[in-house]
Coordinates of N, CA, C and O in Angstrom, one line a residue:
M1 N 16.1 -3.7 2.6 CA 15.4 -4.2 1.6 C 14.3 -4.7 1.6 O 13.4 -3.6 2.3
S2 N 13.7 -5.1 0.6 CA 12.6 -4.5 -0.4 C 11.4 -6.5 -0.7 O 12.4 -7.2 -0.8
L3 N 10.2 -6.2 -0.3 CA 9.4 -7.3 -0.9 C 8.5 -7.1 -2.6 O 8.7 -5.2 -2.3
V4 N 8.4 -7.7 -2.9 CA 8.4 -7.0 -4.8 C 7.3 -7.9 -5.1 O 7.7 -9.2 -4.8
S5 N 6.2 -7.5 -5.6 CA 5.2 -8.3 -6.3 C 4.9 -8.1 -7.1 O 4.8 -6.7 -7.5
Q6 N 4.3 -8.8 -8.5 CA 3.4 -8.1 -9.5 C 2.4 -8.8 -9.8 O 2.3 -10.2 -9.3
I7 N 1.8 -8.3 -10.8 CA 0.2 -9.2 -11.0 C -0.2 -8.2 -12.1 O 0.0 -6.9 -12.6
V8 N -0.5 -9.0 -13.4 CA -1.3 -8.4 -14.0 C -2.7 -7.8 -14.1 O -3.4 -9.2 -13.7
V9 N -3.6 -7.0 -14.6 CA -4.7 -6.5 -14.0 C -5.5 -6.3 -15.4 O -5.1 -5.5 -16.2
N10 N -6.5 -7.4 -15.3 CA -7.1 -7.0 -16.8 C -8.0 -5.8 -17.0 O -9.6 -5.9 -17.2
S11 N -7.3 -4.5 -16.9 CA -8.0 -3.2 -17.3 C -7.0 -2.6 -17.7 O -5.6 -2.7 -17.6
N12 N -7.2 -1.1 -18.3 CA -6.4 -0.3 -19.1 C -5.4 0.4 -18.0 O -6.3 0.5 -16.8
L13 N -4.7 1.2 -18.1 CA -3.8 1.9 -17.2 C -4.1 3.1 -17.1 O -4.3 2.8 -15.6
E14 N -5.3 4.0 -17.6 CA -5.9 5.2 -16.9 C -6.4 4.3 -15.7 O -6.5 5.0 -14.7
L15 N -7.2 2.9 -15.7 CA -8.1 2.8 -14.8 C -7.6 2.0 -13.5 O -7.6 2.3 -12.2
V16 N -6.7 1.4 -13.6 CA -6.0 1.1 -12.5 C -5.3 2.4 -11.8 O -5.3 2.2 -10.8
W17 N -4.7 3.2 -12.7 CA -4.4 4.0 -12.0 C -5.2 4.9 -11.2 O -4.5 5.1 -9.7
K18 N -6.3 5.2 -11.5 CA -7.1 5.8 -10.8 C -7.5 4.7 -9.8 O -7.7 5.4 -8.2
A19 N -7.7 3.7 -9.7 CA -7.6 2.9 -8.7 C -6.9 2.7 -7.6 O -7.1 2.6 -6.0
W20 N -5.7 3.1 -7.4 CA -4.8 3.7 -6.5 C -4.7 5.4 -6.2 O -4.0 5.4 -5.1
T21 N -5.2 6.3 -7.0 CA -4.9 7.2 -6.6 C -6.5 8.3 -6.6 O -6.3 9.3 -5.9
E22 N -7.6 7.9 -6.5 CA -8.8 8.4 -6.2 C -9.6 7.6 -5.2 O -9.8 6.4 -4.7
A23 N -9.2 8.1 -4.1 CA -10.5 7.8 -2.8 C -11.3 7.1 -3.2 O -11.9 6.2 -2.1
D24 N -12.3 7.3 -3.8 CA -13.4 6.8 -4.1 C -13.4 5.3 -4.4 O -13.8 4.4 -4.3
R25 N -12.1 5.4 -5.4 CA -11.9 4.0 -6.1 C -11.0 3.1 -5.4 O -11.4 2.0 -4.7
L26 N -10.4 4.0 -4.2 CA -9.6 3.2 -3.1 C -10.3 2.6 -2.2 O -10.3 1.5 -2.1
S27 N -11.4 3.3 -1.9 CA -12.1 2.4 -0.7 C -13.3 2.1 -1.3 O -13.8 0.6 -0.3
E28 N -13.0 1.2 -2.7 CA -14.0 0.2 -2.8 C -12.9 -1.2 -2.6 O -13.7 -2.0 -2.5
W29 N -11.9 -1.1 -2.9 CA -11.2 -2.3 -2.5 C -9.9 -2.3 -1.5 O -9.4 -3.2 -1.7
F30 N -9.3 -1.4 -1.3 CA -8.3 -1.3 -0.3 C -8.9 -1.1 1.2 O -8.3 -1.9 2.4
A31 N -9.2 -0.2 1.4 CA -10.2 0.1 2.9 C -11.2 1.3 3.0 O -11.2 1.6 1.9
P32 N -12.2 1.1 3.7 CA -13.2 1.4 4.1 C -13.6 3.0 3.3 O -14.6 3.8 3.1
E33 N -12.1 3.8 4.4 CA -12.1 5.1 4.5 C -11.0 5.6 4.5 O -9.7 5.0 4.6
V34 N -10.9 6.4 3.0 CA -9.7 6.8 2.5 C -9.6 8.2 2.3 O -10.6 9.0 2.1
L35 N -8.4 8.5 2.4 CA -8.0 10.6 2.3 C -6.7 10.4 1.3 O -5.9 10.0 1.6
V36 N -6.9 10.9 0.2 CA -5.9 11.1 -1.0 C -5.5 12.7 -0.9 O -6.8 13.1 -1.4
E37 N -4.5 13.1 -0.8 CA -4.0 14.6 -1.7 C -3.2 13.9 -2.8 O -1.9 13.9 -2.5
L38 N -3.5 14.3 -4.1 CA -3.1 13.8 -4.8 C -1.6 14.8 -5.7 O -1.7 15.1 -6.6
K39 N -0.6 14.8 -4.2 CA 0.3 15.9 -4.8 C 1.6 15.1 -4.1 O 1.2 14.5 -3.4
E40 N 3.0 15.4 -4.3 CA 3.6 15.2 -3.4 C 3.9 15.6 -2.4 O 3.5 16.8 -2.0
G41 N 4.0 15.0 -1.2 CA 3.6 15.5 0.0 C 2.5 15.4 0.8 O 2.0 16.0 1.6
G42 N 1.2 15.4 -0.4 CA 0.0 15.0 -0.2 C -0.4 13.8 1.1 O 0.0 12.7 0.9
K43 N -1.4 14.0 1.6 CA -2.0 12.6 2.5 C -2.0 11.1 1.5 O -2.8 11.7 0.7
Y44 N -1.3 10.4 2.3 CA -2.3 8.7 1.6 C -2.4 8.1 2.5 O -1.5 7.2 3.4
E45 N -3.8 8.3 3.6 CA -4.1 7.8 4.6 C -5.5 6.8 4.5 O -6.2 7.3 3.8
L46 N -5.3 5.4 4.6 CA -6.4 4.9 4.4 C -7.0 4.0 5.9 O -6.1 3.8 7.0
Y47 N -8.0 3.8 6.6 CA -8.8 3.9 7.7 C -9.3 2.4 7.3 O -10.5 2.1 6.8
F48 N -8.6 1.6 7.7 CA -9.6 0.5 7.8 C -10.3 0.0 8.7 O -11.4 -1.3 8.9
D49 N -10.3 0.7 9.7 CA -11.7 0.8 11.0 C -12.0 2.4 11.5 O -10.9 3.3 12.2
P50 N -12.6 3.1 10.0 CA -12.7 4.7 10.4 C -13.7 5.1 11.6 O -13.1 5.9 12.1
S51 N -13.9 4.1 12.2 CA -14.5 4.4 13.7 C -13.5 4.8 14.3 O -13.6 5.3 15.9
N52 N -11.9 4.3 14.2 CA -11.1 4.8 15.3 C -9.7 4.9 14.4 O -9.3 4.5 13.8
K53 N -9.4 6.0 13.7 CA -8.4 6.5 13.1 C -7.1 6.4 13.2 O -6.6 6.5 12.6
R54 N -6.6 6.6 14.6 CA -5.3 6.3 14.9 C -5.0 4.6 14.6 O -4.0 4.5 15.1
S55 N -6.0 3.9 15.0 CA -6.0 2.4 15.2 C -6.1 1.8 13.7 O -6.6 2.2 13.0
M56 N -5.1 0.8 13.3 CA -5.2 0.1 12.1 C -5.2 1.2 10.7 O -6.5 0.8 10.2
S57 N -4.3 1.9 11.0 CA -4.4 3.1 10.0 C -3.0 3.1 9.4 O -2.1 3.0 10.2
T58 N -3.3 4.0 8.2 CA -1.5 4.7 7.6 C -1.9 6.1 7.9 O -1.6 7.1 7.7
A59 N -2.3 6.4 9.0 CA -2.8 8.1 9.4 C -1.6 8.5 9.3 O -0.6 8.2 10.2
G60 N -1.2 10.0 8.6 CA -0.2 10.5 8.8 C 0.7 10.3 8.0 O 1.8 10.8 7.5
C61 N 0.6 9.7 7.0 CA 1.4 8.6 5.8 C 1.4 9.9 4.6 O 0.3 10.4 4.2
K62 N 2.3 10.0 3.8 CA 2.1 10.7 2.6 C 2.5 10.6 1.4 O 3.6 8.9 1.6
I63 N 2.2 10.9 0.1 CA 3.1 10.5 -0.9 C 4.0 11.4 -1.1 O 4.5 12.4 -0.7
L64 N 5.2 10.3 -1.5 CA 6.7 11.2 -1.6 C 6.9 11.3 -3.1 O 7.9 12.4 -3.5
R65 N 6.2 10.2 -4.4 CA 6.3 10.9 -5.7 C 5.9 10.1 -6.1 O 5.0 9.6 -6.2
I66 N 5.3 11.4 -7.7 CA 3.9 10.7 -8.7 C 4.8 10.8 -9.6 O 5.2 12.2 -10.0
E67 N 4.4 10.4 -10.7 CA 5.0 10.1 -12.3 C 3.8 9.4 -12.9 O 3.7 8.5 -13.1
A68 N 2.4 10.5 -12.6 CA 1.2 9.3 -13.4 C 1.2 9.5 -14.9 O 2.0 10.1 -15.6
P69 N 0.8 8.9 -15.5 CA -0.4 7.2 -14.5 C 0.7 5.9 -14.7 O 0.4 5.3 -14.5
H70 N 2.2 6.5 -14.3 CA 3.1 5.3 -14.0 C 3.7 4.8 -12.7 O 3.4 3.4 -12.7
T71 N 4.0 5.7 -11.8 CA 4.6 5.8 -10.6 C 3.6 6.5 -9.7 O 3.7 8.3 -9.5
L72 N 3.5 5.4 -8.3 CA 3.1 6.2 -7.2 C 4.3 5.8 -6.1 O 4.2 4.4 -5.6
V73 N 5.0 6.7 -5.2 CA 5.5 6.2 -4.7 C 4.6 6.9 -2.8 O 4.9 8.1 -3.0
F74 N 4.5 6.3 -1.9 CA 3.9 6.8 -0.8 C 4.3 5.8 0.9 O 4.9 5.1 0.5
E75 N 4.1 6.3 1.7 CA 4.6 5.8 2.9 C 3.8 4.5 3.2 O 2.4 5.0 3.5
W76 N 4.2 4.2 4.2 CA 2.8 2.8 4.6 C 3.6 2.3 6.0 O 4.7 2.6 6.7
K77 N 2.3 2.2 6.9 CA 2.1 1.8 8.1 C 1.4 0.2 7.8 O 1.0 0.3 7.1
G78 N 1.8 -0.6 9.3 CA 1.6 -2.0 9.1 C 0.4 -2.0 10.1 O 0.0 -1.5 10.8
P79 N 0.5 -3.3 10.6 CA -0.9 -3.5 11.6 C -0.5 -3.1 13.3 O 1.2 -2.8 13.5
D80 N -1.1 -2.8 14.0 CA -0.6 -2.5 15.2 C 0.3 -3.1 15.8 O 1.3 -2.6 16.8
P81 N 0.0 -4.7 15.9 CA 0.8 -4.8 16.4 C 2.5 -5.1 16.2 O 3.6 -5.1 17.2
F82 N 2.8 -3.8 15.0 CA 4.4 -4.0 14.3 C 4.5 -2.6 14.6 O 5.2 -2.1 14.3
T83 N 3.5 -1.9 15.4 CA 4.0 -0.3 15.6 C 4.9 0.2 15.8 O 6.1 1.1 15.0
E84 N 6.3 -0.8 16.9 CA 7.2 -0.2 17.2 C 8.5 -0.5 15.9 O 9.5 0.0 16.1
V85 N 8.0 -2.0 14.8 CA 9.2 -1.6 13.8 C 8.5 -0.5 12.8 O 9.9 -0.7 11.9
M86 N 7.3 -0.2 12.5 CA 7.3 0.4 11.1 C 6.2 1.5 11.1 O 6.1 2.1 9.9
N87 N 5.9 2.1 12.0 CA 4.6 3.2 12.2 C 5.4 4.1 12.8 O 4.3 4.7 13.2
K88 N 6.6 4.3 13.1 CA 6.8 5.6 14.1 C 7.2 6.2 12.6 O 7.9 5.9 11.8
P89 N 7.1 8.0 12.6 CA 7.6 8.8 12.1 C 8.9 8.4 11.3 O 9.1 8.3 9.8
A90 N 10.2 7.5 12.2 CA 11.7 7.6 12.0 C 11.6 6.5 11.7 O 12.5 5.9 10.7
N91 N 11.0 5.5 11.1 CA 10.5 4.1 10.6 C 9.3 4.0 9.9 O 9.9 2.4 9.1
L92 N 9.3 4.8 9.0 CA 7.7 4.3 8.2 C 8.5 3.7 6.7 O 9.7 3.6 6.5
T93 N 7.8 1.9 6.4 CA 8.3 1.9 5.2 C 8.0 2.5 4.3 O 6.9 3.6 4.2
Q94 N 8.0 2.2 2.3 CA 7.6 3.1 1.5 C 7.1 1.8 0.5 O 7.8 0.7 0.6
I95 N 5.9 2.3 0.1 CA 4.9 1.2 -1.4 C 5.3 2.1 -2.5 O 5.4 3.3 -2.5
E96 N 5.9 1.6 -3.1 CA 6.3 2.3 -4.8 C 5.5 1.2 -5.5 O 5.2 -0.1 -5.8
V97 N 4.6 1.7 -6.3 CA 3.6 1.2 -7.3 C 4.0 1.4 -8.8 O 3.9 2.9 -8.7
K98 N 4.4 0.4 -9.5 CA 4.7 1.1 -11.0 C 3.5 0.3 -12.0 O 3.2 -0.8 -11.4
L99 N 3.2 1.3 -12.8 CA 2.5 0.8 -13.7 C 2.8 0.2 -15.1 O 3.4 1.2 -15.5
K100 N 2.5 -0.5 -15.9 CA 3.1 -0.5 -17.4 C 1.8 -1.3 -18.5 O 1.0 -2.1 -17.6
A101 N 1.6 -0.5 -19.0 CA 0.4 -0.7 -20.0 C 1.1 -2.1 -20.8 O 1.8 -2.3 -21.3
L102 N 0.3 -2.9 -20.5 CA 0.2 -4.4 -22.3 C -1.0 -4.7 -22.7 O -1.9 -3.8 -23.0
S103 N -0.7 -5.3 -23.6 CA -1.5 -5.8 -24.8 C -2.9 -6.2 -24.4 O -4.0 -5.9 -24.8
D104 N -3.0 -7.0 -23.3 CA -3.9 -7.4 -22.4 C -4.7 -6.9 -21.0 O -4.9 -7.6 -20.2
G105 N -3.7 -5.2 -20.2 CA -4.3 -4.9 -19.8 C -2.8 -4.2 -18.6 O -2.0 -3.9 -19.4
T106 N -2.7 -3.8 -17.6 CA -1.8 -3.6 -17.0 C -0.9 -4.7 -15.7 O -1.5 -5.0 -15.5
L107 N 0.0 -4.2 -15.7 CA 1.2 -4.9 -14.9 C 1.5 -4.0 -13.9 O 1.8 -2.5 -14.2
V108 N 1.4 -4.3 -12.7 CA 1.5 -3.6 -11.8 C 2.9 -4.4 -10.7 O 2.4 -5.6 -10.7
T109 N 3.5 -3.5 -10.4 CA 4.3 -4.2 -9.6 C 4.9 -3.1 -8.2 O 4.7 -2.1 -8.6
I110 N 4.3 -3.9 -7.3 CA 4.6 -3.1 -6.0 C 5.7 -3.6 -5.1 O 6.3 -5.1 -5.3
C111 N 6.4 -2.7 -5.1 CA 7.8 -2.9 -4.3 C 7.9 -2.1 -2.6 O 7.0 -0.8 -2.5
H112 N 8.0 -2.9 -1.6 CA 7.2 -2.7 -0.4 C 8.8 -2.2 0.3 O 9.7 -3.7 0.1
S113 N 9.3 -1.3 0.4 CA 10.9 -1.2 0.8 C 10.8 -0.4 2.2 O 10.2 0.1 2.5
G114 N 12.3 -0.7 2.8 CA 12.3 0.1 4.4 C 12.4 -0.9 5.3 O 12.5 -0.5 6.0
W115 N 12.7 -1.9 4.9 CA 12.6 -3.1 6.1 C 14.0 -3.0 6.3 O 15.3 -2.6 5.5
T116 N 13.9 -3.3 8.0 CA 15.9 -3.5 8.0 C 16.2 -5.3 8.3 O 14.8 -5.8 8.5
E117 N 17.5 -5.1 9.2 CA 17.5 -6.3 9.7 C 16.6 -6.9 11.0 O 17.1 -8.2 11.4
S118 N 17.3 -5.9 11.6 CA 16.8 -6.2 13.2 C 15.7 -7.6 13.3 O 15.0 -7.6 12.2
E119 N 15.4 -8.1 14.4 CA 14.6 -9.4 14.2 C 13.1 -9.0 14.3 O 12.2 -9.6 13.5
P120 N 12.5 -8.0 15.0 CA 10.9 -7.1 14.6 C 10.6 -7.0 13.5 O 9.6 -7.2 13.1
S121 N 11.7 -6.8 12.8 CA 11.0 -6.2 11.2 C 11.3 -7.5 10.4 O 10.5 -7.5 9.5
Q122 N 12.2 -8.9 10.8 CA 12.0 -9.7 10.3 C 10.8 -10.4 10.7 O 10.1 -11.3 9.5
T123 N 10.3 -10.5 11.8 CA 8.7 -10.9 12.0 C 7.5 -10.2 11.2 O 6.6 -10.9 10.8
A124 N 7.6 -9.1 11.0 CA 6.5 -8.4 10.6 C 6.7 -8.5 8.8 O 6.1 -8.7 8.3
R125 N 8.2 -9.1 8.7 CA 7.9 -9.3 6.8 C 7.5 -10.7 7.1 O 6.7 -11.1 6.2
S126 N 7.8 -11.7 7.6 CA 7.2 -12.8 7.4 C 6.0 -12.9 7.8 O 5.1 -13.6 6.7
W127 N 5.4 -12.2 8.7 CA 4.1 -12.0 8.5 C 3.0 -11.6 7.4 O 2.3 -11.9 6.7
L128 N 3.8 -10.6 7.0 CA 3.6 -9.8 5.4 C 3.4 -11.0 4.1 O 2.3 -11.0 3.3
L129 N 4.8 -12.0 4.1 CA 4.6 -12.6 3.6 C 3.8 -13.9 3.8 O 3.2 -14.8 2.4
S130 N 3.3 -14.0 4.5 CA 1.8 -15.8 5.4 C 1.0 -14.9 4.6 O -0.2 -15.8 4.0
L131 N 0.7 -13.6 4.5 CA -0.8 -13.0 4.3 C -0.9 -13.4 2.4 O -1.4 -13.5 1.9
K132 N 0.3 -12.7 2.3 CA 0.4 -12.9 0.5 C 0.4 -14.7 0.6 O -1.3 -14.1 -0.4
S133 N 0.9 -15.3 1.0 CA 0.9 -16.3 0.4 C -0.7 -17.2 0.5 O -1.5 -18.2 -0.2
K134 N -1.2 -17.3 1.8 CA -2.4 -17.0 2.0 C -3.8 -16.8 0.8 O -4.7 -17.0 0.6
L135 N -3.4 -15.4 1.1 CA -4.5 -14.4 -0.6 C -4.1 -15.5 -1.7 O -4.7 -15.3 -2.0
E136 N -3.0 -15.2 -2.2 CA -2.7 -16.2 -3.1 C -3.2 -17.2 -3.4 O -4.1 -17.6 -4.7
A137 N -3.3 -18.1 -2.3 CA -3.8 -19.8 -2.6 C -5.3 -19.4 -1.7 O -6.3 -20.5 -2.2
G138 N -6.2 -18.6 -2.0 CA -7.3 -18.2 -2.2 C -8.0 -18.0 -0.6 O -9.3 -18.6 -0.5
Q139 N -7.1 -18.4 0.6 CA -7.4 -18.4 1.5 C -7.2 -17.0 2.2 O -6.5 -17.0 1.9
G140 N -8.4 -16.9 3.5 CA -8.0 -15.6 4.1 C -9.0 -14.6 3.5 O -9.4 -14.4 2.0
I141 N -9.0 -13.4 4.2 CA -9.9 -12.2 3.8 C -8.8 -10.9 3.6 O -8.2 -11.0 4.5
L142 N -8.8 -9.7 3.0 CA -8.8 -9.4 3.1 C -8.7 -8.3 4.3 O -9.7 -8.0 4.7
C143 N -7.4 -7.8 4.9 CA -7.7 -6.9 6.2 C -9.1 -5.6 6.0 O -10.1 -5.8 7.3
C144 N -9.3 -5.6 4.9 CA -10.2 -4.3 5.3 C -11.8 -4.7 4.8 O -13.0 -3.8 4.6
Q145 N -12.1 -6.1 4.8 CA -13.6 -6.3 4.3 C -14.2 -6.9 5.7 O -13.7 -7.1 6.6

């Protein structure tokens, strides 16, 4: 099962690609500390609390596929409350970021896959969807702020 979101970013494809793949740019908008090894099998780790890198982070996650500058696929972990559902090596979810140049910017499609039909997985998906709707409504603050 997958969750899919799309957004148009008013910026060129190359800059949007860098925002997803360069640690100094990722740390500006996603997490305060980031470790990216831009190669298949390389690290894709975001630390939402750099003082505790084992908690609320994607420590241990790897890049699964790169097709620069259009596709980036990496493993993902959720917040600590969902450790049993999606944060163990055997049940990591995956994020696929697809970029497409448009005349007025870049279309960003994000597909979050690897969800199961289990009740804990459904609870985690519900939390993620509620976070998405709150952010789209202008409510709430991104987790890394």
